[in-house]
């Protein structure tokens, strides 16, 4: 790290203050607390490449939260910038202690992110160190932290271009949620290491000779893929570890001087590509040129897959030193080489602006917000399109002509009758491509319809259409409402109560929906008499009179039933350390846990506690969003318990043997 005398003095002061402030504290593992901020500062410097300001903030990141030192003291001693970053980090931490739904917390993280990205970068380092030292925590905390990490921090790291962080996060999460699979793959990787290295050597050797001739220093090496990504492949492709050939990728990093012109970088990379494909046969459709068009998170690299010795497919990544730095350290490195632009045309500026926009969107509750954010701003990349004046608009990939109209202004969206892309009329649902020039034709008579919802992907367009639909529906439905009121009056039944019965019976979401269907002839009022009898001023479904009298099951499972604890013999599992029978619980259908699986209990709204496997595909979502509804669960060791299990049996059809022809 480049530090001047001033920085050094400040770093010293920060270090002393942190050591002093944390002197009484210890971590869960028993080691002195100060090890943690020091480790976070180290990660910020070495693994993200952040500067003095961030390193000082990292050293101080837990001081305000955990010690008597106040935010005002930090501001006073270290100035406004560091003070603000530490405030941001403190706020993020206290958000997590709150018992509020995680979606709210995530929104807070993003707010801080758009204010000063350094807060989130230091937070990433903090999270990484916590994940690396997770083993000292009790299991249910490990699960919760792992869930948050894979749900938000890993995708965020990806979006910020911190690929190394993302990979390590996901590996560490897997170590918690699928310890067995993790250690099995780790073991196999270690066992096959020698073979792999020999293979890489055989692949690389003929390349080296030719690469030397370019006259640019370079590194070439094989990198094993992460345990998580191997595991993912095993699951998604249904193959075994032994069947995966591309357990590694070969990377060529060309060490051009840092400030070389872009054209030189590109040319050198393509020369290397040409050498690789002269030596090994390329697979034509497997080339990806992210140098000419970088990914929207800043990633630049040239990828190709070739056929190596023994006919095995090998992925080769070609890039310069600068590109490699950006690929590993993302935003921070990008910042260092290009500087933070102020013209708003930088890839990160654009992304941050789009995040700001959804943060400011009104009427979006936190869970909806998170869905929209994950959908459109974390994973998907963007398309860049233009207005007729040449102004650029960025929309999520998959956005349609109609999305574009709404992105200009909601009124333009409402009144949109046609869209021209590159001067040709296209359907409103046409997906936009990079570089499209889009013109919207409007008419004051136009208004949104239900079918529009299927034509848009952006949250903004969706919520605008929905609210306009509601208003429209309400207006149209007024006739339906009048008709319904008359009908119920004629039947001599009470209005509110009967409406509730009807809504539930015909499965409508609201009164408005039902009125609308009456007004538009989708629902015949005569149906009421067909399906219901009137008894004592009430609507009673025909043929269901008896069932109706049985009381509904109560949905009050929020507190454990205060029953006597049954004998330990019947106890199958412990929930929250207590015999399971004290609670209403059942096993989740999605993962069917069986005796011995690591499990947890999740408090559902309407059906008590559900027991899931720790490795259940739904668990990440449940824990990240509803961490406060998670309870620990464990099996009581009974060797002869019986259970229902799903078995997948795979067989190989051996042809004629045993077959009737
Ligand atoms: Mn911390």
GROMACS .gro file of N, CA, C and O and ligand atoms in nm, residues 33 36 40 61-62 93 126 130, ligand 1:
model
   33
   33UNK      N    1  -0.981  -0.983   2.091
   33UNK     CA    2  -1.068  -0.929   1.988
   33UNK      C    3  -0.993  -0.854   1.880
   33UNK      O    4  -1.028  -0.859   1.762
   36UNK      N    5  -0.928  -0.949   1.517
   36UNK     CA    6  -1.029  -0.937   1.410
   36UNK      C    7  -1.013  -0.809   1.329
   36UNK      O    8  -0.996  -0.815   1.206
   40UNK      N    9  -0.914  -0.777   0.934
   40UNK     CA   10  -1.000  -0.709   0.836
   40UNK      C   11  -0.921  -0.600   0.762
   40UNK      O   12  -0.933  -0.585   0.640
   61UNK      N   13  -1.345  -0.043   1.268
   61UNK     CA   14  -1.484  -0.072   1.228
   61UNK      C   15  -1.574  -0.121   1.339
   61UNK      O   16  -1.694  -0.103   1.334
   62UNK      N   17  -1.518  -0.185   1.442
   62UNK     CA   18  -1.603  -0.235   1.550
   62UNK      C   19  -1.593  -0.153   1.678
   62UNK      O   20  -1.654  -0.186   1.779
   93UNK      N   21  -2.369  -0.312   1.111
   93UNK     CA   22  -2.361  -0.414   1.214
   93UNK      C   23  -2.483  -0.412   1.304
   93UNK      O   24  -2.539  -0.515   1.336
  126UNK      N   25  -1.470  -0.766   0.629
  126UNK     CA   26  -1.519  -0.803   0.762
  126UNK      C   27  -1.591  -0.938   0.754
  126UNK      O   28  -1.566  -1.031   0.830
  130UNK      N   29  -1.498  -1.304   0.917
  130UNK     CA   30  -1.595  -1.375   1.001
  130UNK      C   31  -1.625  -1.513   0.946
  130UNK      O   32  -1.639  -1.610   1.021
  662LIG    MN1   33  -1.631  -0.695   1.248
   0.00000   0.00000   0.00000
